Amino acid sequence: MTCHPVTLAIHGGAGAIARDGPAREAARHADLAAALRAGHAVLAGAGAAVDAVVAAVTALEDSPLFNAGRGAVFTQAGTHELDAAVMDGATGRAGAVAGVTNLKNPVSAALLVMRNSPCVMLCGRGAERFAAEHGAEIADPAYFFTDERYAQFERARKRRRIELDHDGAARGPGNDAEDGTVYGTVGAVALDRAGNLAAATSTGGLTNKRVGRIGDSPIIGAGTYADNASVAVSATGVGEVFIRAVVAHDIAALVRYRSVSAQQAAEEVILRKIPAAGGRGGAIVLDRSGNLAMVFNTEGMCRGAIRADGNPEVAI
Ligand code: ASP
């Protein structure tokens, strides 16, 4: 262990953690480590925290093992609707897309919204058109399809349930490699050399969700928030409760106005407020000194962190 401050942290969703076979587990660890390295490369090159979180989340969107980009969960209609957001703690600027169906990397589209429009959030067709006009990579809807997610969708549909990704995976028959266990919503928080914070989150939402449903991930202050005066936060969990509890901003507000640590603020919201409101999930929280909190009230949360020395640390 080193005592260098954390410069970048990621999560891959919270929930009931299924035990995969060793091959899948190794692949998942490798993809988390690769995402940490992608973000670290930006920071090591004196890049901005906001570009580092986008780089890390983009890597996780490209992995079929997480519920974002390729490998996202299915809606009730058997389609994919993706949500993502990014926020720059230095400027307070933010961008988000919601309910997009053909953008390969929704988090990059969120960054385009932040940098190239006066808007904070664009949804559906308008978001897709805007992102395409600004050079976003378009993907055929089939690109997002994976057999594991389809099986998970079928199980949820049979049970008539709308599920957190991890839970649906964990409840599958066998909970093993054959079950194709896959992991959740992704997010990142970063601190750059200039001392600026940023956060980003990307998701396919809940398995078997209603068409048009939007969760907390793309909502600034709910699933994603960053402010140099406090912390950067990316959350994961049952979005409806996280929206009502304004989770990410609540954590930041505790740090800012009550001067509590990132850890204490995350525990207050994730371990007390959210369960009391009937919600489940977790959050990663990073302050300007590189203190990191990774708190969840579920069985597990895929997560990882990297410091200036560039060695990824990954856990579930
Ligand atoms: N928060 C996401 C949503 O409700 C789901 C998740 O974190 O897995 O859309």
XYZ file of C-alpha atoms in Angstrom, residues 37-305:
269
model
C -5.097 3.129 -16.586
C -6.979 5.007 -19.330
C -7.983 7.706 -16.869
C -4.551 7.748 -15.274
C -2.875 8.285 -18.656
C -4.854 11.503 -19.075
C -3.912 12.739 -15.600
C -0.258 11.715 -15.971
C -0.115 13.801 -19.146
C -1.300 16.803 -17.120
C -4.787 16.423 -18.605
C -7.945 17.677 -16.930
C -9.926 15.620 -14.425
C -12.980 15.945 -16.653
C -11.140 14.297 -19.562
C -9.799 11.591 -17.238
C -13.258 10.573 -15.993
C -14.545 10.486 -19.562
C -11.586 8.308 -20.630
C -12.174 5.861 -17.764
C -15.936 5.655 -18.306
C -15.479 5.281 -22.071
C -13.282 2.219 -21.444
C -15.998 0.714 -19.238
C -18.710 1.528 -21.812
C -16.681 -0.402 -24.376
C -16.516 -3.473 -22.114
C -19.489 -5.853 -22.500
C -19.130 -6.767 -18.808
C -20.730 -3.574 -17.512
C -24.176 -2.028 -17.795
C -23.159 0.939 -19.941
C -22.544 1.318 -23.656
C -21.978 -2.147 -25.102
C -23.462 -4.670 -22.664
C -26.175 -2.333 -21.358
C -29.357 -3.884 -19.951
C -32.613 -4.137 -21.933
C -35.790 -2.075 -21.595
C -39.245 -3.692 -21.409
C -39.378 -3.392 -25.198
C -36.147 -5.348 -25.666
C -34.258 -2.181 -26.649
C -31.453 -0.157 -25.077
C -31.807 3.372 -23.715
C -28.608 4.817 -22.331
C -28.017 7.646 -19.874
C -24.750 9.432 -19.023
C -23.457 12.607 -17.403
C -20.237 14.443 -16.723
C -19.493 17.377 -14.440
C -16.417 19.582 -14.141
C -15.791 20.655 -10.551
C -13.553 23.527 -11.638
C -16.166 25.374 -13.643
C -19.438 23.905 -12.415
C -20.291 23.063 -16.003
C -22.073 19.805 -16.733
C -23.436 17.805 -19.655
C -25.789 14.833 -19.879
C -27.660 12.655 -22.343
C -30.668 10.508 -21.530
C -32.532 7.778 -23.358
C -30.114 7.586 -26.273
C -30.142 4.492 -28.444
C -27.385 4.772 -31.022
C -24.438 6.583 -29.457
C -21.498 4.230 -28.954
C -20.197 6.218 -25.982
C -22.912 8.168 -24.207
C -20.390 9.737 -21.819
C -18.557 11.346 -24.759
C -21.886 12.703 -25.955
C -22.450 14.151 -22.472
C -19.066 15.881 -22.742
C -20.073 17.275 -26.152
C -23.251 18.692 -24.617
C -21.166 20.302 -21.859
C -18.581 21.773 -24.188
C -20.606 22.673 -27.261
C -24.055 23.714 -26.101
C -25.644 25.986 -23.527
C -27.728 22.988 -22.368
C -27.064 20.663 -19.470
C -29.145 17.691 -20.627
C -30.375 16.498 -24.008
C -32.553 13.429 -24.440
C -33.559 10.935 -27.103
C -33.498 11.932 -30.767
C -32.365 15.484 -30.056
C -29.371 14.240 -28.108
C -28.496 11.733 -30.822
C -28.730 14.348 -33.556
C -26.683 16.882 -31.594
C -23.977 14.327 -30.769
C -23.798 13.129 -34.385
C -23.453 16.711 -35.609
C -20.515 17.118 -33.234
C -18.725 14.002 -34.375
C -19.942 11.365 -31.905
C -19.551 7.779 -33.046
C -22.880 6.233 -34.037
C -23.511 2.543 -33.371
C -26.130 0.223 -34.798
C -28.577 -0.762 -32.011
C -27.349 -4.366 -32.465
C -23.936 -3.245 -31.170
C -25.382 -2.991 -27.648
C -26.850 -6.510 -27.655
C -25.160 -9.206 -25.577
C -26.485 -12.716 -24.945
C -25.894 -12.413 -21.191
C -28.005 -9.280 -20.938
C -30.729 -10.787 -23.061
C -30.909 -13.821 -20.760
C -31.039 -11.481 -17.754
C -33.851 -9.505 -19.431
C -35.820 -12.695 -20.124
C -35.537 -13.777 -16.496
C -36.655 -10.356 -15.251
C -39.528 -10.312 -17.721
C -40.728 -13.734 -16.594
C -40.656 -12.584 -12.985
C -42.293 -9.286 -14.048
C -39.562 -7.415 -12.220
C -37.570 -4.246 -12.884
C -34.129 -4.912 -11.481
C -30.846 -3.407 -10.511
C -28.402 -4.998 -12.867
C -26.349 -6.856 -10.253
C -29.426 -8.249 -8.587
C -30.795 -9.686 -11.805
C -27.459 -11.245 -12.579
C -27.044 -12.651 -9.094
C -30.469 -14.244 -8.987
C -29.923 -16.224 -12.143
C -29.791 -19.984 -12.064
C -26.421 -21.158 -10.911
C -24.801 -17.781 -10.339
C -21.867 -19.084 -12.270
C -20.054 -18.557 -15.507
C -22.789 -20.316 -17.490
C -25.232 -17.795 -16.125
C -23.196 -15.107 -17.829
C -23.040 -12.883 -14.804
C -22.303 -9.324 -15.787
C -21.818 -6.110 -13.903
C -23.390 -2.756 -13.552
C -23.592 0.934 -14.087
C -20.216 2.621 -14.291
C -18.778 5.856 -12.978
C -15.550 7.691 -12.261
C -14.253 10.528 -10.092
C -10.882 12.212 -10.592
C -8.510 14.822 -9.196
C -6.051 16.363 -11.645
C -2.638 17.977 -11.104
C -4.190 21.437 -11.088
C -6.348 20.329 -8.119
C -9.588 20.146 -10.086
C -12.280 17.513 -9.486
C -14.657 15.863 -11.980
C -17.238 13.076 -12.034
C -18.927 10.999 -14.743
C -21.532 8.220 -14.746
C -22.956 6.025 -17.531
C -25.674 3.373 -17.499
C -28.247 1.344 -19.352
C -30.476 1.810 -16.286
C -32.539 -0.971 -14.746
C -33.198 -4.308 -16.439
C -36.715 -4.470 -17.921
C -37.248 -0.751 -17.249
C -40.179 1.089 -18.801
C -39.375 2.729 -22.145
C -38.643 6.402 -21.496
C -37.640 5.860 -17.865
C -34.636 7.928 -16.827
C -32.660 7.167 -13.688
C -30.368 9.187 -11.475
C -27.136 8.705 -13.441
C -27.596 11.580 -15.940
C -29.230 13.901 -13.415
C -26.761 16.398 -12.016
C -26.888 16.278 -8.232
C -28.583 12.867 -8.124
C -26.199 10.324 -9.699
C -23.365 12.654 -10.695
C -21.882 15.783 -9.131
C -18.527 17.568 -8.847
C -17.550 20.818 -7.193
C -14.030 21.939 -6.335
C -15.445 23.421 -3.128
C -16.378 19.952 -1.875
C -16.099 16.598 -3.682
C -16.714 14.650 -6.883
C -19.399 11.941 -6.647
C -20.629 9.138 -8.908
C -23.475 7.011 -7.569
C -25.067 3.689 -8.454
C -28.282 2.154 -7.188
C -32.044 2.270 -7.573
C -32.319 5.544 -9.474
C -35.760 6.624 -8.316
C -34.666 6.760 -4.677
C -31.349 8.390 -5.610
C -33.192 11.126 -7.516
C -35.595 11.817 -4.658
C -32.746 11.852 -2.145
C -30.530 14.013 -4.426
C -27.713 11.712 -3.362
C -24.632 13.156 -5.060
C -25.379 16.754 -4.133
C -26.383 15.766 -0.627
C -22.976 14.159 -0.074
C -21.233 17.239 -1.507
C -23.364 19.564 0.619
C -22.434 17.706 3.812
C -18.760 18.150 2.962
C -19.174 21.767 1.975
C -21.473 23.095 4.660
C -20.825 20.770 7.574
C -17.110 20.257 6.907
C -17.351 16.500 7.397
C -15.005 14.139 5.552
C -15.900 12.501 2.240
C -16.185 9.184 4.105
C -18.523 10.549 6.785
C -20.693 12.310 4.203
C -20.964 9.191 2.026
C -21.838 7.043 5.036
C -24.488 9.506 6.213
C -26.267 9.408 2.860
C -25.619 5.846 1.618
C -25.790 3.977 4.932
C -28.497 6.000 6.690
C -30.587 8.238 4.425
C -30.921 5.870 1.459
C -31.871 2.698 3.361
C -34.406 4.739 5.357
C -35.935 5.814 2.042
C -36.078 2.179 0.897
C -33.161 2.439 -1.527
C -30.067 0.417 -2.233
C -26.774 1.277 -3.871
C -23.477 3.035 -3.353
C -21.256 5.937 -4.323
C -17.627 6.826 -4.862
C -16.555 10.194 -3.478
C -13.219 11.983 -3.945
C -12.062 15.212 -2.299
C -9.391 17.721 -3.351
C -6.796 16.124 -1.100
C -7.253 12.777 -2.806
C -9.226 11.220 0.060
C -11.537 8.583 -1.383
C -14.722 7.057 0.027
C -16.346 4.016 -1.611
C -19.513 3.277 0.322
C -22.368 0.872 -0.485
C -25.291 -0.681 1.384
C -25.548 -3.639 -1.001
C -23.694 -6.923 -0.849
C -20.971 -5.551 -3.075
C -19.856 -2.828 -5.451
C -17.333 -3.278 -8.260
C -14.739 -0.595 -7.685
C -11.156 0.470 -8.211
C -8.730 3.304 -7.605
